[in-house]
Amino acid sequence: MGKPRIVVLGAGYGGIMTAVKLEKMLSEHDATLTLVNKNDYHYQTTWLHENAAGTLHHDRTRIPVKEVINLQKTEFILDTVVSIKPDEKKVKLADSELQYDILVIGLGFETAVCGVTGLEEHAFTIGSINNARLIKEHLQYNFAKYQHEEEQKPERLNIVVGGGGFTGIEFLGELANRIPELCEEYDINKTMIRIVNIEKTPTILPGFDQQLAEYAMSSLESRGVEFITEATLKECKSDRVVYEKDGKLVEIPTYTTVWAAGVRANSLIEKAGLDHSQGKVKVRQDMRAPDYDDVFVIGDCAMIEDKNGKPYPPTAQIAVQESETVARNVKALIDGSEFQSFKPHLLGTVASLGQTDAIGNVLNNRQLVGWKAVLLKKIIDNRYLFKLGGFNLLMRKGKFNIFH
Ligand SMILES: Cc1cc2nc3c(=O)[nH]c(=O)nc-3n(C[C@H](O)[C@H](O)[C@H](O)COP(=O)(O)OP(=O)(O)OC[C@H]3O[C@@H](n4cnc5c(N)ncnc54)[C@H](O)[C@@H]3O)c2cc1C
């Protein structure tokens, strides 16, 4: 191989960290490095629920790519990937086409509507800065409009969140903080607000111990969140949702449904003809796609199993750790050194329940709740910023106040 062209698709956790690592591992004599992303910024998906609720400005969450990437070493292309053709070693972008020798796919996740009628048309999702900003503005608009209309409509003040998993619960936690502020700002009595979570299973937060899930539920209930479990969202309309519980259909009038229950890998994976399972590429231990030695897949687009055959969960933590293996193995492909297998160092999981409460399952199955979990979450977030952009980025974007 001459001087190979490495192309990284997506500047999310997996993609941008791979690029940052490759910049350090390779010199410009070894390879050319290109990063493609549809925005000129990287965003921390794990903070989007705060932007959506309005408790954190979205400029704290996004980081211009050029602040993290060395543009002398990496060519950054602001464009949207339209298709991937692994047999031809080509990637089609909206405005051009790229030829690669080594490809890293880190295009993240998409919303899955899971067969619920009207969801695509009428529900909001928390998957990008644009989505999050829209939810924030929509909430404010409805609070303002409620006071402005002669005939006041309760559906403007009812908020329904579909799904009691990680994203849904973290968003509800932020809402529980934000709603009292909105009520004050728009002169609305707090008792008029209804925040409802609809969850299919008997409990929320699968993956967390039952005790922690119960803690989360009572923390949120004490701040006005209503849980409807063992209920299935059936239909979403512009002014109401319909769910089924105990064989009966029930309606909630609302202009605000936020769907936080279903995600799938970027559909470009399936369209690329890469061997996949439920839309994700079941990568080899070195993070390469099964039939292509020159294609690495990372983050939510990849599926990799632990030694018991259980897939690692699609998390930012895993995506970042995979970037280490991917960068090393891209280098191995170039210089002939030995390939490494992915070995995660799982540090545990923390779910926030608003600005001042959280739950965590950490090393050796230790459980944390309250301010300790809040602190740990901020340490995890700050550690990532430090890894990505060093002390400077940490000081500019980090979270240092544990009480807010
Ligand atoms: C609200 C929320 C809270 C979460 N909280 C946590 C948490 O606390 N801890 C945790 O570990 N995980 C959490 N997750 C999961 C975590 O965010 C994902 O697992 C992680 O973002 C996956 O990283 P990735 O690199 O695969 O993709 P992403 O980080 O999603 O990045 C994909 C990138 O590709 C770009 N892109 C997509 N399509 C195209 C295209 N066609 N062309 C060009 N560019 C494109 C996107 O703009 C984006 O920059 C949370 C997720 C959400 C939604």
Tab-separated table of C-alpha atoms and ligand atoms in Angstrom:
chain	number	residue	atom	x	y	z
A	1	MET	CA	0.000	0.000	0.000
A	2	GLY	CA	1.322	3.531	-0.821
A	3	LYS	CA	0.308	6.405	1.410
A	4	PRO	CA	-3.148	5.211	2.425
A	5	ARG	CA	-6.194	7.415	2.723
A	6	ILE	CA	-8.062	6.960	5.983
A	7	VAL	CA	-11.637	8.240	6.008
A	8	VAL	CA	-13.584	8.554	9.268
A	9	LEU	CA	-17.352	9.005	8.950
A	10	GLY	CA	-19.077	10.827	11.811
A	11	ALA	CA	-17.632	13.144	14.443
A	12	GLY	CA	-19.534	11.644	17.373
A	13	TYR	CA	-17.858	10.012	20.367
A	14	GLY	CA	-16.373	7.142	18.381
A	15	GLY	CA	-15.419	9.018	15.208
A	16	ILE	CA	-13.878	12.142	16.672
A	17	MET	CA	-11.903	10.238	19.305
A	18	THR	CA	-10.547	7.904	16.602
A	19	ALA	CA	-9.435	10.921	14.564
A	20	VAL	CA	-7.824	12.624	17.585
A	21	LYS	CA	-5.924	9.417	18.419
A	22	LEU	CA	-4.821	8.823	14.837
A	23	GLU	CA	-3.454	12.358	14.659
A	24	LYS	CA	-1.164	11.418	17.544
A	25	MET	CA	-0.241	7.940	16.315
A	26	LEU	CA	0.488	8.679	12.666
A	27	SER	CA	2.503	11.309	10.876
A	28	GLU	CA	1.452	12.925	7.607
A	29	HIS	CA	4.042	10.702	5.873
A	30	ASP	CA	2.183	7.572	7.032
A	31	ALA	CA	-1.314	8.347	5.762
A	32	THR	CA	-3.837	11.058	4.936
A	33	LEU	CA	-6.696	11.451	7.356
A	34	THR	CA	-10.158	12.758	6.461
A	35	LEU	CA	-13.053	13.285	8.854
A	36	VAL	CA	-16.593	13.746	7.504
A	37	ASN	CA	-19.480	15.082	9.559
A	38	LYS	CA	-22.798	16.683	8.720
A	39	ASN	CA	-22.288	19.496	11.231
A	40	ASP	CA	-19.196	21.604	11.811
A	41	TYR	CA	-19.423	20.664	15.472
A	42	HIS	CA	-19.177	17.567	17.637
A	43	TYR	CA	-21.904	17.264	20.243
A	44	GLN	CA	-22.107	15.337	23.446
A	45	THR	CA	-25.224	13.280	22.924
A	46	THR	CA	-25.228	12.442	26.619
A	47	TRP	CA	-26.103	16.071	27.423
A	48	LEU	CA	-28.869	16.544	24.867
A	49	HIS	CA	-31.677	15.871	27.353
A	50	GLU	CA	-30.514	18.943	29.278
A	51	ASN	CA	-30.618	21.085	26.128
A	52	ALA	CA	-34.073	19.706	25.313
A	53	ALA	CA	-35.473	20.584	28.728
A	54	GLY	CA	-33.752	23.968	28.662
A	55	THR	CA	-31.571	23.425	31.726
A	56	LEU	CA	-28.315	23.722	29.728
A	57	HIS	CA	-27.648	25.862	26.676
A	58	HIS	CA	-26.817	23.830	23.584
A	59	ASP	CA	-23.588	25.771	23.036
A	60	ARG	CA	-22.199	24.041	26.126
A	61	THR	CA	-22.933	20.691	24.491
A	62	ARG	CA	-21.433	21.314	21.084
A	63	ILE	CA	-17.784	21.776	20.295
A	64	PRO	CA	-16.611	23.098	16.917
A	65	VAL	CA	-14.669	20.306	15.172
A	66	LYS	CA	-11.847	22.697	14.368
A	67	GLU	CA	-11.253	23.269	18.098
A	68	VAL	CA	-10.453	19.610	18.615
A	69	ILE	CA	-9.012	18.445	15.307
A	70	ASN	CA	-5.665	19.648	14.016
A	71	LEU	CA	-6.559	20.875	10.548
A	72	GLN	CA	-2.902	20.643	9.512
A	73	LYS	CA	-3.129	16.885	10.029
A	74	THR	CA	-6.769	16.116	9.279
A	75	GLU	CA	-8.882	17.233	6.373
A	76	PHE	CA	-12.338	18.033	7.691
A	77	ILE	CA	-15.246	17.734	5.253
A	78	LEU	CA	-18.545	19.279	6.290
A	79	ASP	CA	-21.018	17.140	4.369
A	80	THR	CA	-23.639	14.436	4.730
A	81	VAL	CA	-22.856	10.825	3.973
A	82	VAL	CA	-25.409	9.532	1.492
A	83	SER	CA	-24.141	6.002	0.854
A	84	ILE	CA	-21.219	3.689	1.552
A	85	LYS	CA	-19.962	1.301	-1.119
A	86	PRO	CA	-17.462	-1.054	0.524
A	87	ASP	CA	-16.916	-3.134	-2.651
A	88	GLU	CA	-15.759	-0.035	-4.534
A	89	LYS	CA	-14.043	1.551	-1.486
A	90	LYS	CA	-16.135	4.655	-2.025
A	91	VAL	CA	-18.320	6.908	0.084
A	92	LYS	CA	-20.899	9.114	-1.568
A	93	LEU	CA	-21.465	12.466	0.107
A	94	ALA	CA	-24.228	14.945	-0.716
A	95	ASP	CA	-21.734	17.164	-2.554
A	96	SER	CA	-18.892	14.868	-3.593
A	97	GLU	CA	-17.503	11.357	-3.517
A	98	LEU	CA	-14.544	9.986	-1.547
A	99	GLN	CA	-12.253	7.087	-2.277
A	100	TYR	CA	-10.675	5.411	0.744
A	101	ASP	CA	-8.130	2.759	1.606
A	102	ILE	CA	-9.268	2.429	5.212
A	103	LEU	CA	-12.735	3.379	6.409
A	104	VAL	CA	-14.013	3.992	9.939
A	105	ILE	CA	-17.802	4.202	10.244
A	106	GLY	CA	-19.064	6.068	13.315
A	107	LEU	CA	-22.411	7.436	12.164
A	108	GLY	CA	-24.261	6.781	15.414
A	109	PHE	CA	-27.941	6.060	15.932
A	110	GLU	CA	-31.358	6.968	14.533
A	111	THR	CA	-34.801	6.936	16.077
A	112	ALA	CA	-36.820	3.758	15.661
A	113	VAL	CA	-40.559	4.381	15.716
A	114	CYS	CA	-41.316	0.775	16.730
A	115	GLY	CA	-44.563	0.645	14.755
A	116	VAL	CA	-46.342	3.396	16.699
A	117	THR	CA	-48.726	5.198	14.346
A	118	GLY	CA	-48.091	8.914	13.885
A	119	LEU	CA	-44.870	8.997	15.871
A	120	GLU	CA	-42.700	10.104	12.987
A	121	GLU	CA	-45.054	12.959	12.134
A	122	HIS	CA	-46.011	14.229	15.582
A	123	ALA	CA	-43.472	13.210	18.231
A	124	PHE	CA	-40.213	14.883	19.150
A	125	THR	CA	-36.988	12.956	19.646
A	126	ILE	CA	-33.758	13.785	21.506
A	127	GLY	CA	-31.120	12.799	18.975
A	128	SER	CA	-29.324	15.942	17.909
A	129	ILE	CA	-28.775	19.576	18.824
A	130	ASN	CA	-31.486	20.572	16.343
A	131	ASN	CA	-34.037	18.194	17.892
A	132	ALA	CA	-33.167	19.280	21.414
A	133	ARG	CA	-33.434	22.981	20.554
A	134	LEU	CA	-36.836	22.375	18.975
A	135	ILE	CA	-38.192	20.682	22.106
A	136	LYS	CA	-36.977	23.533	24.296
A	137	GLU	CA	-38.588	26.174	22.056
A	138	HIS	CA	-41.796	24.141	21.728
A	139	LEU	CA	-42.198	23.876	25.504
A	140	GLN	CA	-41.697	27.616	25.952
A	141	TYR	CA	-44.079	28.415	23.098
A	142	ASN	CA	-46.844	26.282	24.581
A	143	PHE	CA	-46.471	27.822	28.022
A	144	ALA	CA	-46.647	31.312	26.491
A	145	LYS	CA	-49.551	30.357	24.229
A	146	TYR	CA	-51.524	28.852	27.115
A	147	GLN	CA	-51.631	32.241	28.795
A	148	HIS	CA	-52.340	34.027	25.554
A	149	GLU	CA	-55.428	32.090	24.421
A	150	GLU	CA	-58.885	33.030	25.595
A	151	GLU	CA	-59.874	29.396	25.956
A	152	GLN	CA	-56.995	27.807	27.850
A	153	LYS	CA	-56.055	24.370	26.568
A	154	PRO	CA	-54.665	21.834	29.067
A	155	GLU	CA	-53.022	19.912	26.217
A	156	ARG	CA	-50.476	22.727	26.012
A	157	LEU	CA	-49.338	21.874	29.544
A	158	ASN	CA	-49.384	18.074	29.290
A	159	ILE	CA	-46.031	16.518	28.403
A	160	VAL	CA	-45.832	12.832	27.518
A	161	VAL	CA	-42.512	10.995	27.388
A	162	GLY	CA	-42.562	7.590	25.691
A	163	GLY	CA	-40.106	5.144	27.223
A	164	GLY	CA	-38.656	4.762	30.691
A	165	GLY	CA	-35.130	3.849	29.592
A	166	PHE	CA	-31.985	5.883	30.056
A	167	THR	CA	-32.855	8.758	27.714
A	168	GLY	CA	-36.475	9.093	28.826
A	169	ILE	CA	-35.619	9.093	32.528
A	170	GLU	CA	-32.741	11.534	32.188
A	171	PHE	CA	-35.015	13.887	30.239
A	172	LEU	CA	-37.780	13.579	32.841
A	173	GLY	CA	-35.258	14.481	35.540
A	174	GLU	CA	-34.374	17.684	33.709
A	175	LEU	CA	-38.043	18.485	33.074
A	176	ALA	CA	-38.780	18.094	36.762
A	177	ASN	CA	-36.181	20.827	37.351
A	178	ARG	CA	-37.209	23.059	34.489
A	179	ILE	CA	-41.008	23.038	34.754
A	180	PRO	CA	-41.204	24.993	38.045
A	181	GLU	CA	-38.986	27.659	36.430
A	182	LEU	CA	-41.221	27.797	33.349
A	183	CYS	CA	-44.320	28.049	35.536
A	184	GLU	CA	-42.846	31.033	37.305
A	185	GLU	CA	-41.744	32.639	34.058
A	186	TYR	CA	-45.147	32.231	32.383
A	187	ASP	CA	-47.391	32.727	35.474
A	188	ILE	CA	-48.803	29.230	35.400
A	189	ASN	CA	-49.870	27.324	38.479
A	190	LYS	CA	-47.682	24.217	38.848
A	191	THR	CA	-50.695	22.035	39.573
A	192	MET	CA	-51.879	22.599	36.001
A	193	ILE	CA	-48.890	20.705	34.582
A	194	ARG	CA	-48.948	17.006	33.844
A	195	ILE	CA	-45.687	15.184	33.052
A	196	VAL	CA	-46.392	11.566	32.142
A	197	ASN	CA	-44.046	8.711	31.373
A	198	ILE	CA	-45.435	5.729	29.485
A	199	GLU	CA	-43.378	2.558	29.820
A	200	LYS	CA	-44.110	-0.848	28.365
A	201	THR	CA	-42.462	-2.970	31.056
A	202	PRO	CA	-43.416	-3.132	34.764
A	203	THR	CA	-40.493	-0.930	35.771
A	204	ILE	CA	-38.217	1.771	34.437
A	205	LEU	CA	-34.479	1.714	33.669
A	206	PRO	CA	-33.826	-1.864	32.585
A	207	GLY	CA	-30.159	-2.607	33.214
A	208	PHE	CA	-30.179	-0.936	36.630
A	209	ASP	CA	-30.870	-2.853	39.843
A	210	GLN	CA	-34.465	-2.810	40.977
A	211	GLN	CA	-33.582	-0.778	44.082
A	212	LEU	CA	-32.010	1.959	41.967
A	213	ALA	CA	-34.935	1.985	39.539
A	214	GLU	CA	-37.325	2.400	42.494
A	215	TYR	CA	-35.192	5.212	43.894
A	216	ALA	CA	-35.324	6.942	40.498
A	217	MET	CA	-39.087	6.548	40.297
A	218	SER	CA	-39.766	7.979	43.722
A	219	SER	CA	-37.309	10.845	43.172
A	220	LEU	CA	-39.145	11.816	39.997
A	221	GLU	CA	-42.627	11.211	41.425
A	222	SER	CA	-41.848	13.520	44.323
A	223	ARG	CA	-41.176	16.219	41.707
A	224	GLY	CA	-44.441	15.690	39.829
A	225	VAL	CA	-43.717	12.971	37.274
A	226	GLU	CA	-46.497	10.419	36.768
A	227	PHE	CA	-45.507	6.890	35.660
A	228	ILE	CA	-47.812	4.648	33.670
A	229	THR	CA	-46.061	1.292	33.413
A	230	GLU	CA	-47.103	-1.860	31.538
A	231	ALA	CA	-48.679	0.466	29.006
A	232	THR	CA	-48.017	0.597	25.278
A	233	LEU	CA	-48.075	3.754	23.239
A	234	LYS	CA	-50.356	3.033	20.304
A	235	GLU	CA	-50.836	6.269	18.470
A	236	CYS	CA	-49.507	9.782	18.460
A	237	LYS	CA	-51.530	12.652	17.000
A	238	SER	CA	-50.830	16.364	16.894
A	239	ASP	CA	-53.073	16.986	19.927
A	240	ARG	CA	-53.096	13.687	21.851
A	241	VAL	CA	-51.571	10.267	22.419
A	242	VAL	CA	-53.338	6.967	22.810
A	243	TYR	CA	-51.927	4.174	24.951
A	244	GLU	CA	-53.154	0.725	25.846
A	245	LYS	CA	-53.187	-0.582	29.384
A	246	ASP	CA	-54.990	-3.654	30.731
A	247	GLY	CA	-56.653	-4.096	27.333
A	248	LYS	CA	-58.155	-0.571	27.375
A	249	LEU	CA	-57.266	2.361	25.165
A	250	VAL	CA	-56.677	5.631	27.015
A	251	GLU	CA	-56.109	9.103	25.571
A	252	ILE	CA	-53.982	11.930	26.937
A	253	PRO	CA	-54.521	15.303	25.296
A	254	THR	CA	-51.085	16.788	24.568
A	255	TYR	CA	-49.188	18.867	22.063
A	256	THR	CA	-45.887	17.534	23.372
A	257	THR	CA	-44.917	13.896	22.974
A	258	VAL	CA	-41.237	13.092	23.280
A	259	TRP	CA	-40.303	9.632	22.038
A	260	ALA	CA	-37.335	8.278	23.938
A	261	ALA	CA	-37.964	4.569	23.589
A	262	GLY	CA	-36.391	3.349	20.410
A	263	VAL	CA	-33.062	3.776	18.707
A	264	ARG	CA	-31.359	1.809	15.974
A	265	ALA	CA	-28.044	2.070	14.184
A	266	ASN	CA	-27.761	4.547	11.330
A	267	SER	CA	-29.692	3.023	8.418
A	268	LEU	CA	-26.758	3.697	6.048
A	269	ILE	CA	-25.211	0.549	7.543
A	270	GLU	CA	-28.000	-1.670	6.252
A	271	LYS	CA	-28.000	0.103	2.899
A	272	ALA	CA	-24.230	-0.405	2.525
A	273	GLY	CA	-24.803	-4.134	2.299
A	274	LEU	CA	-22.544	-4.811	5.284
A	275	ASP	CA	-23.399	-7.977	7.145
A	276	HIS	CA	-25.519	-6.795	10.070
A	277	SER	CA	-27.691	-7.933	12.925
A	278	GLN	CA	-30.656	-5.663	13.707
A	279	GLY	CA	-28.972	-2.926	11.692
A	280	LYS	CA	-25.603	-3.100	13.487
A	281	VAL	CA	-22.421	-4.573	12.109
A	282	LYS	CA	-21.366	-7.515	14.241
A	283	VAL	CA	-17.693	-6.588	14.193
A	284	ARG	CA	-14.754	-8.886	14.806
A	285	GLN	CA	-12.799	-8.500	18.056
A	286	ASP	CA	-10.469	-6.045	16.278
A	287	MET	CA	-13.522	-3.881	15.341
A	288	ARG	CA	-13.441	-4.702	11.631
A	289	ALA	CA	-16.547	-5.586	9.614
A	290	PRO	CA	-16.851	-9.325	8.917
A	291	ASP	CA	-16.105	-9.355	5.194
A	292	TYR	CA	-14.003	-6.233	4.800
A	293	ASP	CA	-10.489	-6.018	6.205
A	294	ASP	CA	-10.358	-2.285	5.480
A	295	VAL	CA	-13.642	-1.271	7.155
A	296	PHE	CA	-13.859	-0.560	10.894
A	297	VAL	CA	-17.194	0.122	12.567
A	298	ILE	CA	-17.506	1.899	15.908
A	299	GLY	CA	-20.014	3.045	18.522
A	300	ASP	CA	-23.738	2.591	18.033
A	301	CYS	CA	-23.244	1.271	14.470
A	302	ALA	CA	-21.238	-1.687	15.787
A	303	MET	CA	-22.179	-4.713	17.831
A	304	ILE	CA	-19.478	-6.464	19.801
A	305	GLU	CA	-20.035	-9.228	22.319
A	306	ASP	CA	-18.424	-9.925	25.668
A	307	LYS	CA	-17.009	-13.358	26.482
A	308	ASN	CA	-20.494	-14.623	27.392
A	309	GLY	CA	-21.851	-13.652	23.996
A	310	LYS	CA	-23.769	-10.656	25.384
A	311	PRO	CA	-23.496	-7.468	23.292
A	312	TYR	CA	-22.012	-4.441	25.051
A	313	PRO	CA	-24.648	-1.712	25.428
A	314	PRO	CA	-24.671	1.181	22.948
A	315	THR	CA	-23.119	3.871	25.117
A	316	ALA	CA	-20.737	6.770	24.789
A	317	GLN	CA	-18.420	5.017	27.236
A	318	ILE	CA	-18.120	2.007	24.919
A	319	ALA	CA	-17.775	4.166	21.776
A	320	VAL	CA	-14.881	6.109	23.330
A	321	GLN	CA	-13.118	2.948	24.495
A	322	GLU	CA	-13.580	1.335	21.089
A	323	SER	CA	-11.850	4.317	19.492
A	324	GLU	CA	-8.604	3.255	21.199
A	325	THR	CA	-8.791	-0.206	19.589
A	326	VAL	CA	-9.870	1.177	16.212
A	327	ALA	CA	-7.054	3.749	16.075
A	328	ARG	CA	-4.439	1.149	17.058
A	329	ASN	CA	-5.721	-1.325	14.501
A	330	VAL	CA	-5.883	1.269	11.717
A	331	LYS	CA	-2.206	1.867	12.467
A	332	ALA	CA	-1.587	-1.901	12.505
A	333	LEU	CA	-3.143	-2.189	9.064
A	334	ILE	CA	-0.706	0.458	7.813
A	335	ASP	CA	2.535	-0.571	9.527
A	336	GLY	CA	1.943	-4.311	9.803
A	337	SER	CA	2.023	-4.361	13.602
A	338	GLU	CA	-0.144	-6.732	15.591
A	339	PHE	CA	-3.921	-6.234	15.802
A	340	GLN	CA	-5.494	-5.758	19.211
A	341	SER	CA	-8.799	-7.083	20.462
A	342	PHE	CA	-11.313	-4.761	22.076
A	343	LYS	CA	-11.132	-5.015	25.857
A	344	PRO	CA	-13.432	-2.580	27.631
A	345	HIS	CA	-12.801	-1.276	31.134
A	346	LEU	CA	-16.362	-0.844	32.287
A	347	LEU	CA	-16.530	1.860	34.893
A	348	GLY	CA	-20.236	1.510	35.560
A	349	THR	CA	-23.252	3.536	34.531
A	350	VAL	CA	-24.722	6.681	36.009
A	351	ALA	CA	-28.148	8.088	35.081
A	352	SER	CA	-28.954	11.633	36.053
A	353	LEU	CA	-32.352	12.482	37.562
A	354	GLY	CA	-32.077	16.216	37.072
A	355	GLN	CA	-29.422	18.642	38.217
A	356	THR	CA	-29.226	17.477	41.836
A	357	ASP	CA	-30.021	13.776	41.840
A	358	ALA	CA	-28.708	10.673	40.066
A	359	ILE	CA	-28.269	6.916	40.410
A	360	GLY	CA	-25.234	4.863	39.562
A	361	ASN	CA	-24.114	1.274	39.302
A	362	VAL	CA	-20.367	1.470	39.513
A	363	LEU	CA	-17.328	-0.789	39.841
A	364	ASN	CA	-17.969	-4.097	41.660
A	365	ASN	CA	-21.690	-3.459	41.447
A	366	ARG	CA	-21.578	-0.645	44.017
A	367	GLN	CA	-24.707	1.457	44.092
A	368	LEU	CA	-24.635	5.217	44.370
A	369	VAL	CA	-27.523	7.659	44.722
A	370	GLY	CA	-27.922	11.387	45.295
A	371	TRP	CA	-25.028	13.860	45.260
A	372	LYS	CA	-22.363	11.139	45.079
A	373	ALA	CA	-23.833	9.870	41.821
A	374	VAL	CA	-24.227	13.465	40.575
A	375	LEU	CA	-20.552	14.057	41.312
A	376	LEU	CA	-19.522	10.842	39.563
A	377	LYS	CA	-21.532	11.762	36.480
A	378	LYS	CA	-19.724	15.095	36.303
A	379	ILE	CA	-16.357	13.393	36.737
A	380	ILE	CA	-17.195	11.050	33.830
A	381	ASP	CA	-18.275	13.991	31.647
A	382	ASN	CA	-15.224	16.083	32.552
A	383	ARG	CA	-12.870	13.163	31.979
A	384	TYR	CA	-14.198	12.813	28.457
A	385	LEU	CA	-13.678	16.506	27.720
A	386	PHE	CA	-10.122	16.275	29.002
A	387	LYS	CA	-9.421	13.228	26.803
A	388	LEU	CA	-10.908	14.951	23.784
A	389	GLY	CA	-9.446	18.429	24.009
A	390	GLY	CA	-7.169	18.580	27.035
A	391	PHE	CA	-7.248	21.093	29.886
A	392	ASN	CA	-8.425	23.997	27.717
A	393	LEU	CA	-11.582	22.245	26.560
A	394	LEU	CA	-12.252	20.940	30.054
A	395	MET	CA	-12.085	24.453	31.516
A	396	ARG	CA	-14.377	25.868	28.830
A	397	LYS	CA	-17.058	23.175	28.724
A	398	GLY	CA	-16.646	21.182	31.928
A	399	LYS	CA	-19.233	20.821	34.684
A	400	PHE	CA	-17.817	21.855	38.019
A	401	ASN	CA	-20.762	22.785	40.207
A	402	ILE	CA	-22.099	19.620	41.807
A	403	PHE	CA	-25.156	21.370	43.222
A	404	HIS	CA	-26.383	22.621	39.852
B	1	LIG	C1	-30.323	11.816	25.732
B	1	LIG	C2	-29.259	10.740	25.724
B	1	LIG	C3	-28.539	10.488	26.887
B	1	LIG	C4	-27.525	9.522	26.872
B	1	LIG	N1	-26.808	9.335	28.031
B	1	LIG	C5	-25.753	8.488	28.026
B	1	LIG	C6	-24.906	8.392	29.183
B	1	LIG	O1	-25.157	9.027	30.204
B	1	LIG	N2	-23.834	7.563	29.115
B	1	LIG	C7	-23.512	6.867	27.969
B	1	LIG	O2	-22.461	6.181	27.956
B	1	LIG	N3	-24.296	6.909	26.867
B	1	LIG	C8	-25.408	7.706	26.845
B	1	LIG	N4	-26.201	7.816	25.720
B	1	LIG	C9	-25.866	6.994	24.531
B	1	LIG	C10	-24.726	7.641	23.748
B	1	LIG	O3	-24.988	8.999	23.528
B	1	LIG	C11	-24.484	6.934	22.410
B	1	LIG	O4	-24.256	5.562	22.663
B	1	LIG	C12	-23.262	7.539	21.711
B	1	LIG	O5	-23.562	8.863	21.303
B	1	LIG	C13	-22.823	6.720	20.492
B	1	LIG	O6	-21.672	7.302	19.956
B	1	LIG	P1	-21.354	7.195	18.394
B	1	LIG	O7	-19.971	7.716	18.195
B	1	LIG	O8	-21.665	5.841	17.902
B	1	LIG	O9	-22.407	8.153	17.683
B	1	LIG	P2	-22.834	9.664	17.938
B	1	LIG	O10	-22.186	10.198	19.144
B	1	LIG	O11	-24.305	9.669	17.840
B	1	LIG	O12	-22.211	10.399	16.662
B	1	LIG	C14	-22.598	10.178	15.341
B	1	LIG	C15	-22.101	11.343	14.519
B	1	LIG	O13	-22.349	11.088	13.144
B	1	LIG	C16	-22.933	12.226	12.527
B	1	LIG	N5	-23.747	11.749	11.414
B	1	LIG	C17	-24.850	10.950	11.476
B	1	LIG	N6	-25.314	10.700	10.246
B	1	LIG	C18	-24.494	11.339	9.376
B	1	LIG	C19	-24.434	11.438	7.967
B	1	LIG	N7	-25.324	10.818	7.185
B	1	LIG	N8	-23.447	12.169	7.412
B	1	LIG	C20	-22.512	12.805	8.178
B	1	LIG	N9	-22.519	12.743	9.521
B	1	LIG	C21	-23.485	12.018	10.124
B	1	LIG	C22	-23.742	12.870	13.654
B	1	LIG	O14	-23.987	14.241	13.382
B	1	LIG	C23	-22.811	12.662	14.839
B	1	LIG	O15	-21.856	13.695	14.918
B	1	LIG	C24	-27.244	8.757	25.690
B	1	LIG	C25	-27.998	8.992	24.528
B	1	LIG	C26	-28.992	9.973	24.537
B	1	LIG	C27	-29.782	10.224	23.272
